[in-house]
Short mmCIF file of C-alpha atoms in Angstrom, two decimals:
data_model
loop_
_atom_site.label_atom_id
_atom_site.label_comp_id
_atom_site.label_asym_id
_atom_site.label_seq_id
_atom_site.Cartn_x
_atom_site.Cartn_y
_atom_site.Cartn_z
CA UNK A 67 95.42 98.40 92.95
CA UNK A 68 96.35 102.01 93.66
CA UNK A 69 93.00 102.86 95.22
CA UNK A 70 93.47 99.97 97.63
CA UNK A 71 96.95 101.27 98.38
CA UNK A 72 95.55 104.73 99.09
CA UNK A 73 93.04 103.38 101.59
CA UNK A 74 95.59 101.21 103.37
CA UNK A 75 98.09 104.05 103.75
CA UNK A 76 95.38 106.40 105.02
CA UNK A 77 94.78 103.98 107.88
CA UNK A 78 98.45 103.34 108.55
CA UNK A 79 100.03 104.71 111.72
CA UNK A 80 103.71 104.85 110.81
CA UNK A 81 106.44 104.83 113.42
CA UNK A 82 107.62 108.39 114.05
CA UNK A 83 110.99 109.13 115.60
CA UNK A 84 110.46 112.85 116.19
CA UNK A 85 111.99 112.54 119.66
CA UNK A 86 115.36 111.58 118.19
CA UNK A 87 117.75 114.54 117.93
CA UNK A 88 119.24 113.88 114.53
CA UNK A 89 119.54 115.49 111.08
CA UNK A 90 116.37 115.03 109.05
CA UNK A 91 115.80 113.99 105.45
CA UNK A 92 112.87 112.85 103.35
CA UNK A 93 112.39 110.83 100.20
CA UNK A 94 109.53 110.33 97.77
CA UNK A 95 108.48 106.86 96.62
CA UNK A 96 106.88 107.81 93.27
CA UNK A 97 104.42 105.26 91.90
CA UNK A 98 103.86 105.84 88.19
CA UNK A 99 100.20 105.43 87.23
CA UNK A 100 100.59 103.09 84.26
CA UNK A 101 97.94 100.41 83.63
CA UNK A 102 100.53 98.16 85.29
CA UNK A 103 101.98 100.57 87.92
CA UNK A 104 105.71 101.03 88.32
CA UNK A 105 107.96 102.42 91.04
CA UNK A 106 110.46 105.11 90.09
CA UNK A 107 114.07 105.05 91.26
CA UNK A 108 117.21 107.10 90.69
CA UNK A 109 120.88 106.16 90.55
CA UNK A 110 123.57 108.38 92.03
CA UNK A 111 126.19 109.57 89.57
CA UNK A 112 129.44 107.62 89.33
CA UNK A 113 131.55 110.76 89.74
CA UNK A 114 130.30 111.42 93.29
CA UNK A 115 132.77 110.84 96.10
CA UNK A 116 130.25 109.01 98.30
CA UNK A 117 127.60 106.40 97.46
CA UNK A 118 128.33 106.66 93.74
CA UNK A 119 126.25 104.32 91.62
CA UNK A 120 123.80 103.51 94.39
CA UNK A 121 120.07 103.28 93.73
CA UNK A 122 117.78 105.50 95.80
CA UNK A 123 114.44 107.23 95.82
CA UNK A 124 114.51 110.96 95.03
CA UNK A 125 115.05 112.96 98.19
CA UNK A 126 117.58 114.53 100.51
CA UNK A 127 118.17 116.56 103.61
CA UNK A 128 115.65 118.98 105.09
CA UNK A 129 116.40 122.69 104.72
CA UNK A 130 115.35 125.32 107.26
CA UNK A 131 112.92 126.86 104.78
CA UNK A 132 111.02 123.60 104.15
CA UNK A 133 107.55 123.81 105.69
CA UNK A 134 107.65 120.11 106.61
CA UNK A 135 109.28 116.88 105.54
CA UNK A 136 106.79 116.30 102.74
CA UNK A 137 107.86 119.66 101.35
CA UNK A 138 111.45 118.42 101.61
CA UNK A 139 110.65 115.31 99.58
CA UNK A 140 108.87 117.32 96.88
CA UNK A 141 111.59 119.97 96.67
CA UNK A 142 114.36 117.41 96.41
CA UNK A 143 112.45 115.45 93.76
CA UNK A 144 112.01 118.62 91.74
CA UNK A 145 115.70 119.47 92.04
CA UNK A 146 116.91 115.96 91.24
CA UNK A 147 114.54 114.80 88.50
CA UNK A 148 112.52 117.94 87.55
CA UNK A 149 109.33 116.46 89.01
CA UNK A 150 106.65 119.15 89.25
CA UNK A 151 105.26 119.00 92.83
CA UNK A 152 101.80 119.90 91.50
CA UNK A 153 101.43 116.55 89.69
CA UNK A 154 102.14 114.41 92.76
CA UNK A 155 99.10 112.85 94.44
CA UNK A 156 100.19 112.22 98.05
CA UNK A 157 99.11 108.91 99.55
CA UNK A 158 100.79 109.13 102.95
CA UNK A 159 103.99 108.57 104.85
CA UNK A 160 105.80 105.44 105.92
CA UNK A 161 107.76 104.86 109.11
CA UNK A 162 110.89 106.87 109.83
CA UNK A 163 114.12 105.03 109.10
CA UNK A 164 117.53 105.73 110.65
CA UNK A 165 120.32 105.57 108.10
CA UNK A 166 123.70 104.09 108.93
CA UNK A 167 125.08 107.63 108.78
CA UNK A 168 122.87 108.86 111.60
CA UNK A 169 120.09 110.59 109.64
CA UNK A 170 116.36 110.23 110.28
CA UNK A 171 114.72 109.65 106.90
CA UNK A 172 110.97 110.00 106.38
CA UNK A 173 109.57 108.25 103.30
CA UNK A 174 106.48 109.59 101.50
CA UNK A 175 104.44 107.74 98.90
CA UNK A 176 102.86 109.52 95.97
CA UNK A 177 101.31 108.77 92.60
CA UNK A 178 102.61 110.52 89.49
CA UNK A 179 101.29 110.40 85.92
CA UNK A 180 103.21 108.49 83.22
CA UNK A 181 105.13 110.15 80.45
CA UNK A 182 106.47 113.11 82.42
CA UNK A 183 109.51 114.94 80.98
CA UNK A 184 111.76 113.98 83.88
CA UNK A 185 115.42 114.95 83.70
CA UNK A 186 118.18 113.71 86.01
CA UNK A 187 120.34 116.40 87.58
CA UNK A 188 123.80 115.48 86.20
CA UNK A 189 125.45 116.85 89.31
CA UNK A 190 123.79 114.16 91.41
CA UNK A 191 122.30 111.43 89.22
CA UNK A 192 123.09 109.48 86.10
CA UNK A 193 119.84 107.54 85.71
CA UNK A 194 116.08 107.58 86.32
CA UNK A 195 114.35 104.25 85.86
CA UNK A 196 111.12 102.44 86.65
CA UNK A 197 110.47 98.92 87.90
CA UNK A 198 107.04 97.25 87.70
CA UNK A 199 105.46 96.90 91.12
CA UNK A 200 104.71 93.31 90.16
CA UNK A 201 108.45 92.58 90.29
CA UNK A 202 108.39 93.29 94.02
CA UNK A 203 104.94 91.88 94.74
CA UNK A 204 106.10 88.61 93.15
CA UNK A 205 109.17 88.80 95.46
CA UNK A 206 111.71 88.48 92.68
CA UNK A 207 114.65 89.16 95.01
CA UNK A 208 118.03 87.82 94.01
CA UNK A 209 119.09 87.27 97.61
CA UNK A 210 118.51 88.62 101.12
CA UNK A 211 121.01 90.82 102.91
CA UNK A 212 121.29 89.96 106.60
CA UNK A 213 122.07 93.22 108.40
CA UNK A 214 122.52 92.70 112.14
CA UNK A 215 122.19 95.75 114.40
CA UNK A 216 122.85 95.30 118.13
CA UNK A 217 122.31 91.57 117.78
CA UNK A 218 119.00 91.87 115.90
CA UNK A 219 119.01 90.45 112.37
CA UNK A 220 117.22 92.40 109.64
CA UNK A 221 116.44 90.41 106.51
CA UNK A 222 116.52 93.00 103.72
CA UNK A 223 115.68 91.89 100.17
CA UNK A 224 118.03 92.76 97.33
CA UNK A 225 116.76 93.07 93.76
CA UNK A 226 118.79 93.16 90.54
CA UNK A 227 116.83 94.79 87.71
CA UNK A 228 118.38 95.63 84.32
CA UNK A 229 121.78 96.20 85.84
CA UNK A 230 120.48 98.16 88.84
CA UNK A 231 120.76 96.89 92.42
CA UNK A 232 118.01 97.90 94.85
CA UNK A 233 119.02 97.14 98.42
CA UNK A 234 119.80 98.70 101.81
CA UNK A 235 117.76 101.64 103.07
CA UNK A 236 115.65 101.87 99.91
CA UNK A 237 114.78 98.18 100.18
CA UNK A 238 113.81 98.63 103.85
CA UNK A 239 111.32 101.33 102.85
CA UNK A 240 110.09 99.11 100.05
CA UNK A 241 109.40 96.28 102.50
CA UNK A 242 107.01 98.47 104.51
CA UNK A 243 105.31 99.70 101.34
CA UNK A 244 104.72 96.11 100.23
CA UNK A 245 103.61 94.86 103.65
CA UNK A 246 101.43 97.77 104.76
CA UNK A 247 100.33 99.14 101.40
CA UNK A 248 99.65 95.91 99.58
CA UNK A 249 99.25 93.33 102.35
CA UNK A 250 102.21 91.30 101.11
CA UNK A 251 103.51 88.72 103.61
CA UNK A 252 107.01 90.18 103.87
CA UNK A 253 108.81 90.93 107.13
CA UNK A 254 112.38 92.09 107.78
CA UNK A 255 112.48 90.19 111.07
CA UNK A 256 111.56 86.76 109.72
CA UNK A 257 114.14 84.70 107.87
CA UNK A 258 112.94 84.18 104.30
CA UNK A 259 113.68 81.33 101.94
CA UNK A 260 116.49 81.65 99.44
CA UNK A 261 120.15 82.67 99.61
CA UNK A 262 121.41 84.95 102.38
CA UNK A 263 124.31 87.39 102.30
CA UNK A 264 125.60 88.32 105.74
CA UNK A 265 127.06 91.75 106.50
CA UNK A 266 129.25 92.72 109.48
CA UNK A 267 127.30 93.47 112.66
CA UNK A 268 126.65 97.14 113.32
CA UNK A 269 125.83 99.26 116.33
CA UNK A 270 122.70 101.33 116.73
CA UNK A 271 123.34 105.07 116.39
CA UNK A 272 120.26 106.14 118.36
CA UNK A 273 121.97 106.54 121.73
CA UNK A 274 124.65 108.78 120.28
CA UNK A 275 122.09 110.79 118.36
CA UNK A 276 119.92 111.36 121.42
CA UNK A 277 122.87 112.66 123.41
CA UNK A 278 124.12 115.07 120.73
CA UNK A 279 122.57 118.41 119.96
CA UNK A 280 124.48 119.05 116.74
CA UNK A 281 125.44 115.84 114.92
CA UNK A 282 127.17 116.12 111.57
CA UNK A 283 125.10 115.65 108.43
CA UNK A 284 126.07 113.12 105.80
CA UNK A 285 124.37 111.85 102.65
CA UNK A 286 121.30 109.63 103.04
CA UNK A 287 121.83 107.92 99.73
#
């Protein structure tokens, strides 16, 4: 399974939004190399003032000393969950995603060995957990969030796993991983079967970002 994923991502040409003037961030989608592979997630600590309790992939904003965005993803993963960058086998990047807070987020996919002594940074996280890839490949979503941006509906799956809710930006990245990495017939622009949950319509932040040379930075999680 993972060798097939590696080959598919090597041939993927992800959408890059380098021309957008916007704060940058990167996340790592860590696939744990069990006999039945899992995907690793984190949960933001409840004491945080913003996005507390939300599920995300390890990652964060780019610093000036980061060589590139992959370095950002590795550094943030090491800071957040004590993941040694040396054990990550990079598979490739996915398409850039613009967060609702006006940040360009670049997702990277990597394989990590099982049984690592990972530790959540208590200042940022209160949980590290894994979900079998089969849960997503079998499309065990609880419902679909309908997020409309400038009149275009995005059908974003939402998953409830052992008390955790995986949705929003993380789920958008997951959709591309499933579609491009595993050939799963999943598409954010096609209405799926099952219950829908509609959210208020939003405006695209790209125009504002392109016209600003120093936008403020907010959390991507």
